[in-house]
Coordinates of C-alpha atoms in Angstrom, one line a residue:
M704 CA 101.3 31.6 43.0
P705 CA 100.7 32.7 39.6
A706 CA 98.0 32.7 36.9
I707 CA 99.5 31.8 33.6
V708 CA 98.2 32.3 30.2
L709 CA 99.1 29.7 27.5
I710 CA 98.4 30.9 23.9
G711 CA 99.3 29.8 20.5
A712 CA 101.3 32.5 18.6
Q713 CA 100.7 31.4 15.0
W714 CA 97.3 29.9 13.4
G715 CA 97.0 27.0 16.0
D716 CA 98.4 23.6 16.1
E717 CA 101.7 25.0 17.6
G718 CA 101.8 22.2 20.3
K719 CA 100.0 23.8 23.2
G720 CA 98.8 20.6 24.8
K721 CA 102.4 19.7 25.1
A722 CA 103.5 22.6 26.9
T723 CA 100.3 22.2 29.1
D724 CA 101.5 18.9 29.8
L725 CA 104.9 20.0 30.7
L726 CA 103.5 22.4 33.4
G727 CA 100.6 20.0 34.5
S728 CA 102.4 18.6 37.8
R729 CA 103.0 22.0 38.9
V730 CA 99.7 23.7 38.3
D731 CA 96.3 23.1 40.1
Y732 CA 94.0 24.3 37.9
V733 CA 94.2 24.1 33.9
V734 CA 91.4 26.5 32.4
K735 CA 89.9 26.4 28.6
F736 CA 88.6 30.0 28.1
N737 CA 87.6 30.2 24.8
G738 CA 86.6 28.3 21.8
G739 CA 84.8 24.8 21.5
N740 CA 85.5 21.5 19.9
N741 CA 86.9 23.3 16.7
A742 CA 90.3 22.8 18.0
G743 CA 92.5 19.9 19.3
H744 CA 95.4 19.3 21.6
T745 CA 97.4 15.8 21.0
V746 CA 99.3 14.8 24.2
V747 CA 101.6 11.7 24.1
I748 CA 102.2 10.1 27.5
G749 CA 104.7 7.1 27.3
T750 CA 103.4 5.1 24.4
Q751 CA 99.8 6.5 24.8
K752 CA 98.3 9.3 22.5
Y753 CA 95.1 11.2 23.7
A754 CA 93.4 13.8 21.3
L755 CA 91.4 16.1 23.1
H756 CA 89.1 18.7 21.4
L757 CA 86.8 20.3 24.0
L758 CA 88.5 19.2 27.1
P759 CA 91.4 21.0 28.9
S760 CA 94.4 18.9 28.2
G761 CA 95.2 19.2 32.3
I762 CA 92.4 16.5 32.5
L763 CA 95.1 13.9 31.8
T764 CA 97.1 15.2 34.7
P765 CA 96.4 13.8 38.2
N766 CA 95.4 16.2 40.9
V767 CA 94.8 19.0 38.4
T768 CA 91.2 20.4 38.4
P769 CA 90.4 20.9 34.6
V770 CA 87.8 23.8 34.2
I771 CA 85.5 24.9 31.4
T772 CA 84.6 28.5 31.5
N773 CA 82.1 31.0 30.3
G774 CA 84.1 32.0 27.2
V775 CA 83.7 28.4 25.6
V776 CA 80.9 27.1 23.6
V777 CA 80.0 23.5 24.5
D778 CA 78.6 20.8 22.6
I779 CA 77.4 18.7 25.1
E780 CA 77.3 15.6 22.8
V781 CA 80.9 15.8 22.1
L782 CA 81.6 16.6 25.7
F783 CA 80.5 13.4 27.0
H784 CA 81.8 11.4 23.9
E785 CA 85.3 12.5 25.2
L786 CA 84.6 11.9 28.7
E787 CA 83.5 8.6 28.1
A788 CA 86.5 7.7 25.7
L789 CA 88.9 8.9 28.6
I790 CA 87.1 6.9 31.4
S791 CA 87.4 3.7 29.2
R792 CA 91.1 4.4 29.1
G793 CA 91.2 4.6 32.8
V794 CA 91.6 8.2 33.1
D795 CA 89.9 10.1 36.0
V796 CA 87.6 12.9 35.0
S797 CA 85.8 13.5 38.1
R798 CA 87.2 16.8 38.8
L799 CA 85.9 18.4 35.7
L800 CA 84.2 21.9 36.5
I801 CA 82.1 23.7 33.7
S802 CA 80.9 27.2 34.0
A803 CA 76.9 27.4 34.3
N804 CA 77.5 30.7 32.0
A805 CA 79.2 28.9 29.3
H806 CA 77.0 28.9 26.1
V807 CA 75.7 25.6 24.2
I808 CA 76.4 24.4 20.8
T809 CA 72.9 22.8 19.5
A810 CA 71.9 20.8 16.6
Y811 CA 70.8 23.8 14.8
H812 CA 74.0 25.7 15.3
R813 CA 75.8 22.7 13.6
T814 CA 73.3 22.8 10.7
L815 CA 73.4 26.5 9.9
D816 CA 77.2 26.3 10.1
K817 CA 77.5 23.7 7.4
V818 CA 74.7 25.1 5.0
T819 CA 76.1 28.8 5.3
E820 CA 79.6 27.6 4.6
R821 CA 78.4 25.8 1.4
F822 CA 76.7 28.7 0.0
L823 CA 79.8 31.0 0.4
G824 CA 81.5 28.9 -2.4
K825 CA 84.7 30.3 -3.1
R826 CA 84.3 32.7 -0.2
Q827 CA 84.4 30.0 2.2
I828 CA 86.1 30.7 5.7
G829 CA 87.3 27.0 6.2
T830 CA 85.0 26.6 9.3
T831 CA 85.1 23.1 11.0
G832 CA 81.2 23.2 10.5
R833 CA 81.0 22.0 14.3
G834 CA 78.6 25.2 15.0
I835 CA 81.1 27.2 16.6
G836 CA 80.4 30.3 14.8
P837 CA 76.7 30.1 15.0
A838 CA 76.7 29.4 18.8
Y839 CA 78.9 32.7 19.4
A840 CA 76.7 34.7 17.0
D841 CA 73.7 33.9 19.1
K842 CA 75.7 34.8 22.1
I843 CA 76.3 38.1 20.8
N844 CA 72.5 38.4 19.5
R845 CA 71.2 37.3 22.9
L846 CA 69.5 34.5 21.5
G847 CA 71.9 31.9 23.1
I848 CA 71.3 28.8 25.4
R849 CA 73.6 28.7 28.3
I850 CA 74.5 25.5 30.4
Q851 CA 72.5 26.9 33.4
D852 CA 69.3 27.1 31.1
L853 CA 69.3 23.3 30.6
F854 CA 68.1 22.9 34.6
D855 CA 64.9 25.1 33.8
E856 CA 62.9 23.4 31.2
N857 CA 60.6 26.4 30.9
I858 CA 63.3 28.8 30.2
L859 CA 65.2 26.4 28.0
R860 CA 61.9 26.1 26.1
Q861 CA 61.4 29.8 25.6
K862 CA 64.9 30.5 24.2
V863 CA 65.0 27.4 21.9
E864 CA 61.4 28.8 20.5
G865 CA 63.0 32.5 20.1
A866 CA 66.1 31.4 18.4
L867 CA 64.1 28.8 16.1
E868 CA 61.5 31.4 15.3
Q869 CA 64.5 33.1 13.4
K870 CA 66.5 30.3 12.1
N871 CA 63.7 28.2 10.5
H872 CA 62.9 31.1 8.4
L873 CA 66.5 31.2 7.2
L874 CA 66.7 27.6 6.9
V875 CA 63.5 26.7 4.8
K876 CA 63.2 30.0 2.8
V877 CA 67.0 30.4 1.7
Y878 CA 68.7 27.4 2.3
N879 CA 65.6 25.0 1.2
R880 CA 66.3 22.8 4.4
R881 CA 63.5 21.3 6.7
A882 CA 62.6 23.3 9.6
I883 CA 64.0 22.0 13.1
L884 CA 61.3 21.4 15.8
V885 CA 61.6 23.0 19.0
D886 CA 60.5 19.7 20.8
D887 CA 63.4 17.9 19.5
I888 CA 65.9 20.4 20.4
V889 CA 64.6 20.5 23.9
A890 CA 64.5 16.9 24.4
D891 CA 68.1 16.4 23.4
L892 CA 69.5 19.1 25.6
L893 CA 67.5 17.9 28.5
S894 CA 68.6 14.3 28.3
Y895 CA 72.1 15.5 29.5
A896 CA 70.8 17.8 32.4
D897 CA 71.1 15.3 35.1
R898 CA 74.8 14.0 34.0
L899 CA 75.9 17.5 33.7
R900 CA 74.5 19.0 36.8
P901 CA 77.4 17.5 39.1
M902 CA 79.9 19.1 36.8
V903 CA 78.5 22.6 36.7
A904 CA 79.9 25.3 39.1
D905 CA 80.3 29.1 39.3
T906 CA 84.0 28.8 38.0
S907 CA 84.8 32.5 38.2
L908 CA 84.3 32.4 42.0
V909 CA 86.2 29.1 42.2
L910 CA 89.2 30.3 40.2
N911 CA 89.5 33.4 42.1
Q912 CA 89.2 31.5 45.5
A913 CA 91.9 29.1 44.2
L914 CA 94.1 32.4 43.4
D915 CA 93.5 33.7 46.8
A916 CA 94.5 30.3 48.4
G917 CA 97.9 30.4 46.5
K918 CA 97.3 27.8 43.8
T919 CA 98.7 28.1 40.5
V920 CA 95.9 28.4 37.7
L921 CA 97.0 28.0 34.0
F922 CA 94.8 29.4 31.3
E923 CA 94.8 27.4 28.2
G924 CA 93.9 29.0 24.9
G925 CA 92.2 27.5 22.1
Q926 CA 93.0 28.3 18.5
A927 CA 95.8 31.0 18.4
T928 CA 96.6 34.7 17.8
M929 CA 96.3 34.9 14.1
L930 CA 93.0 33.2 14.2
D931 CA 91.4 35.6 16.9
V932 CA 88.2 37.5 15.7
D933 CA 89.9 41.0 16.6
H934 CA 93.4 40.6 16.1
G935 CA 93.7 37.6 13.6
T936 CA 93.6 37.5 9.5
Y937 CA 90.1 38.7 9.6
P938 CA 87.5 37.2 8.3
F939 CA 89.4 34.0 8.0
V940 CA 89.3 33.3 12.0
T941 CA 87.9 31.8 14.6
S942 CA 84.6 33.4 16.6
S943 CA 86.1 33.9 19.8
N944 CA 89.2 35.7 21.5
A945 CA 92.1 33.4 21.6
T946 CA 94.7 35.9 22.8
S947 CA 95.8 36.6 26.4
G948 CA 93.1 39.3 26.8
G949 CA 90.3 36.6 26.1
A950 CA 91.7 34.6 29.3
A951 CA 90.0 37.4 31.5
T952 CA 86.8 38.0 29.8
G953 CA 86.4 34.3 29.0
S954 CA 87.0 33.2 32.7
G955 CA 86.1 36.1 35.1
V956 CA 89.5 36.6 36.5
A957 CA 90.6 40.0 36.3
P958 CA 93.7 40.8 33.9
N959 CA 95.9 42.1 36.8
R960 CA 96.1 38.6 38.3
I961 CA 97.7 37.4 35.3
D962 CA 101.5 36.8 35.9
R963 CA 103.0 35.2 33.1
V964 CA 102.0 34.8 29.4
I965 CA 103.5 31.7 27.4
G966 CA 103.4 31.7 23.7
I967 CA 103.5 28.6 21.7
V968 CA 105.4 29.0 18.5
K969 CA 106.5 26.1 16.1
A970 CA 109.7 26.0 14.6
Y971 CA 108.2 26.5 11.1
T972 CA 104.7 27.6 10.3
T973 CA 101.2 26.0 9.7
R974 CA 97.8 26.7 9.0
V975 CA 94.7 24.9 8.6
G976 CA 91.5 26.7 6.3
S977 CA 91.6 29.6 4.1
G978 CA 93.1 33.0 4.4
P979 CA 96.5 34.7 3.9
F980 CA 99.9 32.8 4.7
P981 CA 102.8 34.6 3.3
T982 CA 105.5 31.8 3.9
E983 CA 103.5 28.9 2.6
L984 CA 105.3 26.4 0.7
F985 CA 103.8 24.6 -2.5
D986 CA 106.9 22.4 -3.4
E987 CA 108.8 19.5 -1.9
S988 CA 109.8 21.6 1.4
G989 CA 106.3 22.0 2.1
E990 CA 105.8 18.4 1.7
F991 CA 108.9 17.6 4.0
L992 CA 107.5 19.4 6.7
R993 CA 104.1 18.0 6.3
A994 CA 105.5 14.8 6.4
N995 CA 107.9 14.9 9.0
G996 CA 105.9 17.0 11.2
F997 CA 102.7 14.8 10.6
E998 CA 100.9 18.0 9.9
F999 CA 97.4 16.8 9.7
G1000 CA 94.4 18.3 12.0
T1001 CA 93.7 16.8 15.2
T1002 CA 90.2 17.8 15.1
T1003 CA 89.6 17.8 11.2
G1004 CA 92.1 15.1 9.9
R1005 CA 92.8 18.0 7.1
P1006 CA 96.4 18.4 5.6
R1007 CA 98.0 21.6 7.3
R1008 CA 99.4 24.1 5.0
C1009 CA 102.9 24.5 5.6
G1010 CA 105.5 27.3 5.4
W1011 CA 108.8 28.4 6.9
Y1012 CA 109.2 30.5 10.4
D1013 CA 107.5 34.0 10.1
A1014 CA 109.4 36.3 12.7
P1015 CA 106.9 39.2 12.0
I1016 CA 104.2 37.1 13.2
A1017 CA 106.0 36.1 16.5
R1018 CA 106.6 39.7 17.0
Y1019 CA 103.0 40.6 16.3
S1020 CA 102.1 37.9 18.9
A1021 CA 104.4 38.9 21.4
R1022 CA 103.3 42.4 21.5
I1023 CA 99.3 41.5 21.3
N1024 CA 99.7 38.9 24.1
G1025 CA 102.4 40.5 26.2
V1026 CA 104.3 37.2 25.8
T1027 CA 107.0 36.8 28.6
D1028 CA 107.9 33.5 27.4
Y1029 CA 108.1 31.5 24.2
V1030 CA 107.9 27.6 23.5
L1031 CA 109.6 26.9 20.6
T1032 CA 107.9 23.3 19.3
K1033 CA 108.8 20.6 16.7
L1034 CA 112.4 21.9 16.3
D1035 CA 113.2 18.1 15.5
V1036 CA 111.1 18.1 12.3
L1037 CA 113.7 20.5 10.6
T1038 CA 116.4 17.9 11.0
G1039 CA 118.0 17.0 7.6
L1040 CA 117.5 20.3 5.9
S1041 CA 120.8 21.8 4.5
T1042 CA 119.3 25.3 5.0
I1043 CA 116.4 26.8 6.8
P1044 CA 115.0 29.9 5.6
V1045 CA 113.3 32.3 8.1
C1046 CA 111.1 35.1 7.1
V1047 CA 112.4 38.3 8.6
A1048 CA 110.0 40.9 6.7
Y1049 CA 107.7 41.3 3.7
D1050 CA 107.7 43.0 0.5
V1051 CA 104.5 44.4 -0.6
D1052 CA 104.6 46.0 -4.1
G1053 CA 108.4 47.0 -3.6
V1054 CA 107.9 48.4 0.0
R1055 CA 109.4 46.7 2.8
F1056 CA 107.5 46.0 5.6
D1057 CA 109.3 44.8 9.1
E1058 CA 106.1 44.3 10.8
V1059 CA 102.8 42.4 10.0
P1060 CA 100.8 45.2 7.8
V1061 CA 97.5 46.3 9.3
S1062 CA 96.0 46.4 5.9
Q1063 CA 94.3 42.7 4.9
S1064 CA 94.9 43.7 1.2
D1065 CA 98.7 44.3 1.8
F1066 CA 99.2 41.0 4.2
H1067 CA 97.3 39.2 1.6
H1068 CA 99.9 40.3 -1.2
A1069 CA 103.0 40.2 1.2
V1070 CA 105.9 38.3 -0.4
P1071 CA 108.4 37.1 2.6
I1072 CA 111.8 38.3 2.9
Y1073 CA 114.0 35.3 3.8
E1074 CA 117.1 34.8 5.7
E1075 CA 118.8 31.5 5.3
F1076 CA 120.7 29.7 8.5
P1077 CA 122.5 26.5 8.2
G1078 CA 120.7 23.1 9.1
W1079 CA 121.8 19.9 10.8
T1080 CA 121.4 16.3 10.5
E1081 CA 122.2 15.2 13.8
D1082 CA 119.1 13.3 15.6
I1083 CA 117.7 15.9 18.4
T1084 CA 115.3 14.0 19.9
G1085 CA 117.2 12.7 22.9
A1086 CA 118.3 16.5 23.8
R1087 CA 117.6 17.7 27.1
T1088 CA 119.8 20.7 27.8
F1089 CA 120.5 23.5 25.1
D1090 CA 124.1 22.3 24.9
D1091 CA 123.0 19.0 23.6
L1092 CA 121.7 20.4 20.5
P1093 CA 123.9 20.7 17.4
V1094 CA 125.6 24.2 17.0
N1095 CA 123.4 24.7 14.2
A1096 CA 120.6 24.1 16.0
Q1097 CA 121.6 26.3 18.7
N1098 CA 122.3 29.2 16.6
Y1099 CA 118.8 28.9 14.5
V1100 CA 117.2 28.9 18.1
L1101 CA 119.1 32.0 18.9
A1102 CA 118.4 33.8 15.7
V1103 CA 114.8 33.2 16.2
E1104 CA 114.8 34.4 19.4
A1105 CA 116.6 37.6 18.5
M1106 CA 113.8 38.4 16.0
S1107 CA 110.7 37.2 17.9
G1108 CA 110.0 39.5 20.5
S1109 CA 110.5 37.5 23.7
R1110 CA 112.9 34.9 25.0
I1111 CA 112.6 31.2 24.1
S1112 CA 112.5 29.4 27.5
A1113 CA 111.6 25.8 26.1
I1114 CA 112.5 23.8 23.1
G1115 CA 110.3 20.8 21.7
V1116 CA 112.6 18.1 20.2
G1117 CA 110.2 15.3 19.7
P1118 CA 106.7 14.4 20.0
G1119 CA 106.9 12.3 23.6
R1120 CA 106.0 14.1 26.9
E1121 CA 109.7 14.3 28.1
A1122 CA 111.3 15.3 24.7
I1123 CA 111.7 19.1 25.8
V1124 CA 114.8 21.5 26.6
V1125 CA 113.9 23.8 29.2
R1126 CA 116.3 26.9 29.2
H1127 CA 114.1 28.9 31.8
D1128 CA 111.6 28.0 34.1
L1129 CA 108.3 28.6 32.8
L1130 CA 106.7 29.4 36.1
G1131 CA 109.4 32.1 36.6
A1132 CA 111.3 30.2 39.5
D1133 CA 114.7 31.0 37.9
D1134 CA 114.1 34.7 37.1
P1135 CA 116.4 37.2 38.8
A1136 CA 114.8 38.5 41.8

């Protein structure tokens, strides 16, 4: 049985939760392998809407084991807040597993995130202020606190002292903030230890044994390709690897065990935070997409920047991730437009670029070259087969598919769990032998 990686192919908010939920009843494990509570999945089940930030969306599917692995940074307060919210709504959360090697977001990480972003002024990255970047920085600087450290008070205290010896100088002398007390941080983290202990496991071993036993494991990426710290629009990126390669390093499952890579791409493009965005719209078309697509951040509530579909970005994502299948979401949002532009290339100072420019400066100055496609007015939320879609909607999907670097295997046609058109089985059951 396969190991499948599911990633965002744009700047996030593509609808990864919906795609994970589509596969949920056919997989045994759903794994969050990167990021923290700086991203969100919204899953609609019947009349119920669930907004998840730190937890894998597979936690909503009975008989699936949700796993938070070593590549994630965990805000333990947020973790238990989300768990308690789900328990209050009758969701069974008892199967959750958390890697002993996952790093912990502390109060000083959140403080540093907010004050450093504020001091950047016009050069702000657009961080959510939740401490994700500083926690990853400590991980790389070997000053991090890991989940397993909460079970040894002496080690925990030593590590907190080492981290704060440096950070308090920065907070007091540079940012004019009050020093953070070691005792306060240690006491806060230790308060979670007993509740956390039953969830903690060697998740790398668990997942490899599951694959050995023929189980299906779905790796669910947080954030998205264009926010990947190595392959995104640096420095306007997240602090982890949100691409398919991050699934291996972020979980301890080798890359040669991964069978499929499913990319999630919206039928248009959105972005939250700062950074280049060639197809961004500042007119009524942008407002149309934002209003019809309810484009406000699951985690932040911030209005998302909206633009037309960007085919070079889709091709770039297909190449970087090895995408085998795309899921095209929110096609229904385009209903009612007379024509739908698609970015097919860029113009940079009179030079045509058919692929994403490697130079940050070139990408920042890229002007989209559009091809326009006829729109449709028919309601498509009830479509369940490709033939149910209006001809113009079919043609749009086929045109986008031809220029995106991989086949489009499923199409989201509405917010509901069942509102999806499947063209090819995402687990590969309909692939030719």
